[in-house]
Coordinates of N, CA and C in Angstrom, one line a residue:
X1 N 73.7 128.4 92.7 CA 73.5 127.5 93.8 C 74.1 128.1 95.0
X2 N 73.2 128.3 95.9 CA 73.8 129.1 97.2 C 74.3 127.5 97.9
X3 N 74.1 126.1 97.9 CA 75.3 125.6 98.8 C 76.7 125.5 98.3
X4 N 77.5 124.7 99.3 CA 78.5 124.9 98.8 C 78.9 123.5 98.2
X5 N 79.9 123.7 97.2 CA 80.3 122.6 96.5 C 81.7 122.1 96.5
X6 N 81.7 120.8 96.7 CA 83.1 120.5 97.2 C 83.5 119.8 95.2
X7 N 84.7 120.3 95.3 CA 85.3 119.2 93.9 C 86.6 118.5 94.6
X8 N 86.4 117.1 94.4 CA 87.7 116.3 95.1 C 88.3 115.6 93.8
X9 N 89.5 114.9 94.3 CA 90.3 114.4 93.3 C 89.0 112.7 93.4
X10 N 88.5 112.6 91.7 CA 87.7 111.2 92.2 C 88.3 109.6 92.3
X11 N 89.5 109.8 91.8 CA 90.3 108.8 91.9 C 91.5 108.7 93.0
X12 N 90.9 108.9 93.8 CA 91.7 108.8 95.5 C 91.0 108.2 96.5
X13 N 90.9 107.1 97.3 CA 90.5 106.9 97.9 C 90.3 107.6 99.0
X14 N 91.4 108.0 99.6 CA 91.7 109.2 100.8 C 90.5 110.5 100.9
X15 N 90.8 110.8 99.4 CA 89.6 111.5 99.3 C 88.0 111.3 99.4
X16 N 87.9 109.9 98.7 CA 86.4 109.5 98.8 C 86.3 109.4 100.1
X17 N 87.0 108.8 101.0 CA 86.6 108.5 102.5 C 86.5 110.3 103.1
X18 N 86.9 111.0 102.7 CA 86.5 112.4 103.1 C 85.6 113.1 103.0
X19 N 84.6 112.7 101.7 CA 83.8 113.3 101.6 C 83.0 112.2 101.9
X20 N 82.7 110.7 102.6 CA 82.0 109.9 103.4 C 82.1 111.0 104.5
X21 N 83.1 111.2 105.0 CA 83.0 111.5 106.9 C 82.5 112.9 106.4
X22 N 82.5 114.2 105.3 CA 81.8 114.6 105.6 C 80.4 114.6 105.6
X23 N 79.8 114.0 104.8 CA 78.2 113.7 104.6 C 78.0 112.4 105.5
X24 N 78.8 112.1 106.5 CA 77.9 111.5 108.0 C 77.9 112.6 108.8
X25 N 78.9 113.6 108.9 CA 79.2 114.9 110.3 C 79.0 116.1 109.9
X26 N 77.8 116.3 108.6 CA 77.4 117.9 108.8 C 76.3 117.8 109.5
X27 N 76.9 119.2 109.4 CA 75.3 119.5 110.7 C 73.9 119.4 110.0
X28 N 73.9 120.0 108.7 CA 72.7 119.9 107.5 C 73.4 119.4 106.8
X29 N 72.5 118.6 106.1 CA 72.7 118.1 104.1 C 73.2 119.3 103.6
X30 N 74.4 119.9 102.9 CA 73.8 120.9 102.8 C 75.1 121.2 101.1
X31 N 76.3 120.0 101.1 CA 77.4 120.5 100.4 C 77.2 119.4 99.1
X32 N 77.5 119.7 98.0 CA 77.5 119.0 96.8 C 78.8 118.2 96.8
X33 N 78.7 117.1 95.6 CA 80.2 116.7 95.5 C 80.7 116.8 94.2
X34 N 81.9 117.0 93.6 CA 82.0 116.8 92.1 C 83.3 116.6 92.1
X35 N 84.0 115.6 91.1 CA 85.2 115.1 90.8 C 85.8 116.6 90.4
X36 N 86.9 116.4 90.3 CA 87.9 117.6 89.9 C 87.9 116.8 88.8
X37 N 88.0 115.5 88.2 CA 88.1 114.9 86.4 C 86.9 114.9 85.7
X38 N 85.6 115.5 86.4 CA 84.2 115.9 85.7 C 84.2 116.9 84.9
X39 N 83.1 116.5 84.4 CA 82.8 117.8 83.1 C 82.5 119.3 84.0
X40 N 81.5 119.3 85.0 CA 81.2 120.1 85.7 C 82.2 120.9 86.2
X41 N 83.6 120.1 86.7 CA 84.3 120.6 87.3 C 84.6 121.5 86.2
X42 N 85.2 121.2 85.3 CA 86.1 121.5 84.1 C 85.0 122.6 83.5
X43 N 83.7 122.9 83.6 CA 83.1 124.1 83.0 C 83.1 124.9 84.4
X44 N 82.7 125.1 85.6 CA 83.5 125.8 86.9 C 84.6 126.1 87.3
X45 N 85.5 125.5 87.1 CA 86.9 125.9 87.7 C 88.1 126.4 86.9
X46 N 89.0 127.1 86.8 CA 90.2 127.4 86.3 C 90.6 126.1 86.1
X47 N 91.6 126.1 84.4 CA 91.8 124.1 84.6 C 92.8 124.6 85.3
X48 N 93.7 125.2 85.5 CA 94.9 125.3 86.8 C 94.1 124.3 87.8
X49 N 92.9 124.1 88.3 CA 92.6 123.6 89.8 C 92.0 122.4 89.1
X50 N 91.7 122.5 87.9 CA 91.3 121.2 87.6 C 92.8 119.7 87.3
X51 N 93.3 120.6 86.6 CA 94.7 119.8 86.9 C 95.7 119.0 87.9
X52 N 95.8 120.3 88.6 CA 96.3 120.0 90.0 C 95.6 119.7 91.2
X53 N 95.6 117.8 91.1 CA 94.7 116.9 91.8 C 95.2 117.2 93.6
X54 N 96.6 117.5 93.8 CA 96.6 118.1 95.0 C 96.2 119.0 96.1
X55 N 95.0 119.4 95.7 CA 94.0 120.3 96.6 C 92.5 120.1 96.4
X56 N 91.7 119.9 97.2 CA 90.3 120.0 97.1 C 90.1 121.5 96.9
X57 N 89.3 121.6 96.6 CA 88.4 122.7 95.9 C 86.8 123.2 96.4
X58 N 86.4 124.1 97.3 CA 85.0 124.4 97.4 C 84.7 125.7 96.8
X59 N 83.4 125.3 95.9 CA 82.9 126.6 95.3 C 81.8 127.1 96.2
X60 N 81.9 128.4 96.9 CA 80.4 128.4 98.0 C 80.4 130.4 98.1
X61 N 79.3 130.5 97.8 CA 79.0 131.6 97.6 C 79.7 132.5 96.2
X62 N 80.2 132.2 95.2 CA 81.0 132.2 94.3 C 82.2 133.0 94.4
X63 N 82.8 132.0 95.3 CA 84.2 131.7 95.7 C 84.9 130.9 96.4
X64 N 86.0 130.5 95.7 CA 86.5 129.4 95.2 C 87.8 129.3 96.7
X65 N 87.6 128.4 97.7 CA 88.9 128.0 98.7 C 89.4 126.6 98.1
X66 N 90.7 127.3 98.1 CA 91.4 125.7 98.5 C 92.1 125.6 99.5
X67 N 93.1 124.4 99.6 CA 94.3 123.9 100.7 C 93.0 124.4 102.0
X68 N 94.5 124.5 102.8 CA 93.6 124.7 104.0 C 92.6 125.7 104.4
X69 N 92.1 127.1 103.1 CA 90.8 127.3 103.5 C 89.7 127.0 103.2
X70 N 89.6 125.7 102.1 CA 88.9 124.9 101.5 C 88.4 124.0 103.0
X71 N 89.7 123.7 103.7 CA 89.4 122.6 104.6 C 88.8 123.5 106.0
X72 N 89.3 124.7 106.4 CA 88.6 125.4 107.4 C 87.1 125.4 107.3
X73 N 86.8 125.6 106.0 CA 85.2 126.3 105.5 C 84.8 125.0 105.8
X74 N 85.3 123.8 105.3 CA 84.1 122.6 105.2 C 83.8 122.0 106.8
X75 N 84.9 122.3 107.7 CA 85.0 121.8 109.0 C 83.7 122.8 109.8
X76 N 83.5 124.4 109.6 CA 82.6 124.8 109.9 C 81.3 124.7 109.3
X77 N 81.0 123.4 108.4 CA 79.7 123.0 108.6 C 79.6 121.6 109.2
X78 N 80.5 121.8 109.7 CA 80.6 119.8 110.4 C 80.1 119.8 112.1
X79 N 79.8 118.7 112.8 CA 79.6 118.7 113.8 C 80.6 118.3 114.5
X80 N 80.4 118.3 116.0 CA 81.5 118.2 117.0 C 82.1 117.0 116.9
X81 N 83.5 116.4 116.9 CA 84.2 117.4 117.3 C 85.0 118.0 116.1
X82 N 84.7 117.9 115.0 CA 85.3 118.4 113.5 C 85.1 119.3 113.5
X83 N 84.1 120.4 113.8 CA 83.8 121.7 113.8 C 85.1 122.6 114.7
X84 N 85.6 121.7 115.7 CA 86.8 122.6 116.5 C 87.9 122.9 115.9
X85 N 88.1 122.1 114.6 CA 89.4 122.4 113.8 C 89.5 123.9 113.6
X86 N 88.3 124.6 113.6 CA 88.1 125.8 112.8 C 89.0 126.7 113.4
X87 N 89.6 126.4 114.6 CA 90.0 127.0 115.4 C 91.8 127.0 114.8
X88 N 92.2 126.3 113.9 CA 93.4 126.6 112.9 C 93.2 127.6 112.0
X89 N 92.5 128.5 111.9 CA 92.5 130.1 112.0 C 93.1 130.6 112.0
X90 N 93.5 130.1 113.7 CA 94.4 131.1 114.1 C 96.2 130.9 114.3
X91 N 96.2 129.7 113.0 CA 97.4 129.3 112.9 C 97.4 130.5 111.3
X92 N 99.2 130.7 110.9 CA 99.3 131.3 109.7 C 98.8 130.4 108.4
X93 N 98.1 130.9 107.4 CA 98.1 130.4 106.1 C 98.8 129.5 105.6
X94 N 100.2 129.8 105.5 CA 101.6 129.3 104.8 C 102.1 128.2 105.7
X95 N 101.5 128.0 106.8 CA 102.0 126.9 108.1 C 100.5 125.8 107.9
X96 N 99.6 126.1 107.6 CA 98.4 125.4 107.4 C 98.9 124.9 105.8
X97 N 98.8 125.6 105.0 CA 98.8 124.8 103.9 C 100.1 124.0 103.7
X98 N 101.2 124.2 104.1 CA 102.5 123.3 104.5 C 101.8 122.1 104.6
X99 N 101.1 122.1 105.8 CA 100.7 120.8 106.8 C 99.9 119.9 105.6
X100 N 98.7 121.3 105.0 CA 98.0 120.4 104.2 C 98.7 119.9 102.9
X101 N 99.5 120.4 102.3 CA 100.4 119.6 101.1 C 101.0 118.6 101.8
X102 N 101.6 118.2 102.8 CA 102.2 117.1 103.1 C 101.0 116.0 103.4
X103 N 100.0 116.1 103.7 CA 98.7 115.4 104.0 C 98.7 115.2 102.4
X104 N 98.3 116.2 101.5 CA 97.9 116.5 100.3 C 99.0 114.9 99.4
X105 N 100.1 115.1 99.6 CA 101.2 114.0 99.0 C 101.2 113.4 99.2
X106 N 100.9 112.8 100.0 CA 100.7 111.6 101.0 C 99.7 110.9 100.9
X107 N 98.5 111.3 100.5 CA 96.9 111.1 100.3 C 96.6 109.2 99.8
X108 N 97.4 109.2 98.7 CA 97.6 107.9 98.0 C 98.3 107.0 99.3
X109 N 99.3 106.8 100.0 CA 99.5 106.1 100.8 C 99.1 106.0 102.2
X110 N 98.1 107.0 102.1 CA 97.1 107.4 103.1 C 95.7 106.1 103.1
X111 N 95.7 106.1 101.7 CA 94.3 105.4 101.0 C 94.8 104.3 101.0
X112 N 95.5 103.4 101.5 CA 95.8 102.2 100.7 C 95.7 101.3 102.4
X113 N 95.5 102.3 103.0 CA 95.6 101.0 104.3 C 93.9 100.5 104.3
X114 N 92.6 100.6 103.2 CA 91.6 100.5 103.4 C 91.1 100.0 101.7
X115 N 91.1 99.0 101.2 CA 90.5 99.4 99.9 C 88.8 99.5 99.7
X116 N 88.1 99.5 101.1 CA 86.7 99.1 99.9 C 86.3 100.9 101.2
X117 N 84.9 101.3 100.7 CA 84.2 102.3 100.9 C 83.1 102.1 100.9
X118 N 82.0 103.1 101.8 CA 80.7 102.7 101.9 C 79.6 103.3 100.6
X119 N 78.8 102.7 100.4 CA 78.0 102.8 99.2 C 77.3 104.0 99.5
X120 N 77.1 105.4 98.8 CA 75.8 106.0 99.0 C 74.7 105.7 99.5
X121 N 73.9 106.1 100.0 CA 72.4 106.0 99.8 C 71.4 106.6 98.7
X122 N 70.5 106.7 98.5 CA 69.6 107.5 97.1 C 69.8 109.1 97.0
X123 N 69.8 109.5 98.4 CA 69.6 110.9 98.9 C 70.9 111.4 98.9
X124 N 72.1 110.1 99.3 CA 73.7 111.1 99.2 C 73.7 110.8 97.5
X125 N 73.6 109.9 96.7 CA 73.9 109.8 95.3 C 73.3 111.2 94.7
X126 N 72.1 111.6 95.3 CA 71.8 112.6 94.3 C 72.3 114.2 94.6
X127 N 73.0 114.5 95.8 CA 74.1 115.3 95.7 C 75.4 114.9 94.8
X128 N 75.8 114.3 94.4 CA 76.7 113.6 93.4 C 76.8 114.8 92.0
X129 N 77.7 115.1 91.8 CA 77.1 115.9 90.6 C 78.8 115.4 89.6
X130 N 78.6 115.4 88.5 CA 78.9 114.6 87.6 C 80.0 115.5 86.5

């Protein structure tokens, strides 16, 4: 599969609402979703990344980002003004993924100021992958 595919933690809110804002702000339809606690995930991934629910995961071009170059990659197919993140680049690695593990721990009390989420449509459900 030449798109790319996001695996998130599926029991996070924080997370679901992330992969809402991205499937309203790409530019194309163009990224899959799959739980990191799926079967899918678990025959694709190292269980190292299936375990540790602390990082999203995109599989795209067959290779695997996480932390913050999971999140650089996904922002460059997003539209404005999410697309300008891209531009943490040109911050170091070890100072980006800092940021994103404290985002990353946090995630759960991140989620809780919102409990409900918006429903798919037909066309986002069947990027859904299981």
């Amino acid at each position: 599969m030449d798109n790319p595919i996001l695996f998130y933690d599926g029991d996070c809110g924080f997370c679901q609402r992330s992969v809402q804002l991205i499937i309203d702000n790409e530019k194309v339809p163009c990224f899959y979703f799959a739980p990191l606690q799926g079967d899918f995930a678990a025959q694709q991934l190292p269980t190292s990344l299936t375990t540790d629910l602390n990082s999203l995961v995109v599989l795209y071009k067959q290779q695997l980002y996480t932390q913050s170059d999971a999140m650089l990659l996904i922002v460059s197919f997003l539209s404005l003004p999410y697309s300008l993140a891209k531009i943490g680049k040109l911050m170091p690695r070890t100072i980006r993924n800092k940021a994103y593990t404290i985002v990353a721990q946090n995630r759960q009390k991140l989620s809780s100021y919102s409990k409900s989420c918006k429903l798919p449509t037909l066309e986002e459900r069947a990027r859904f992958i299981k």
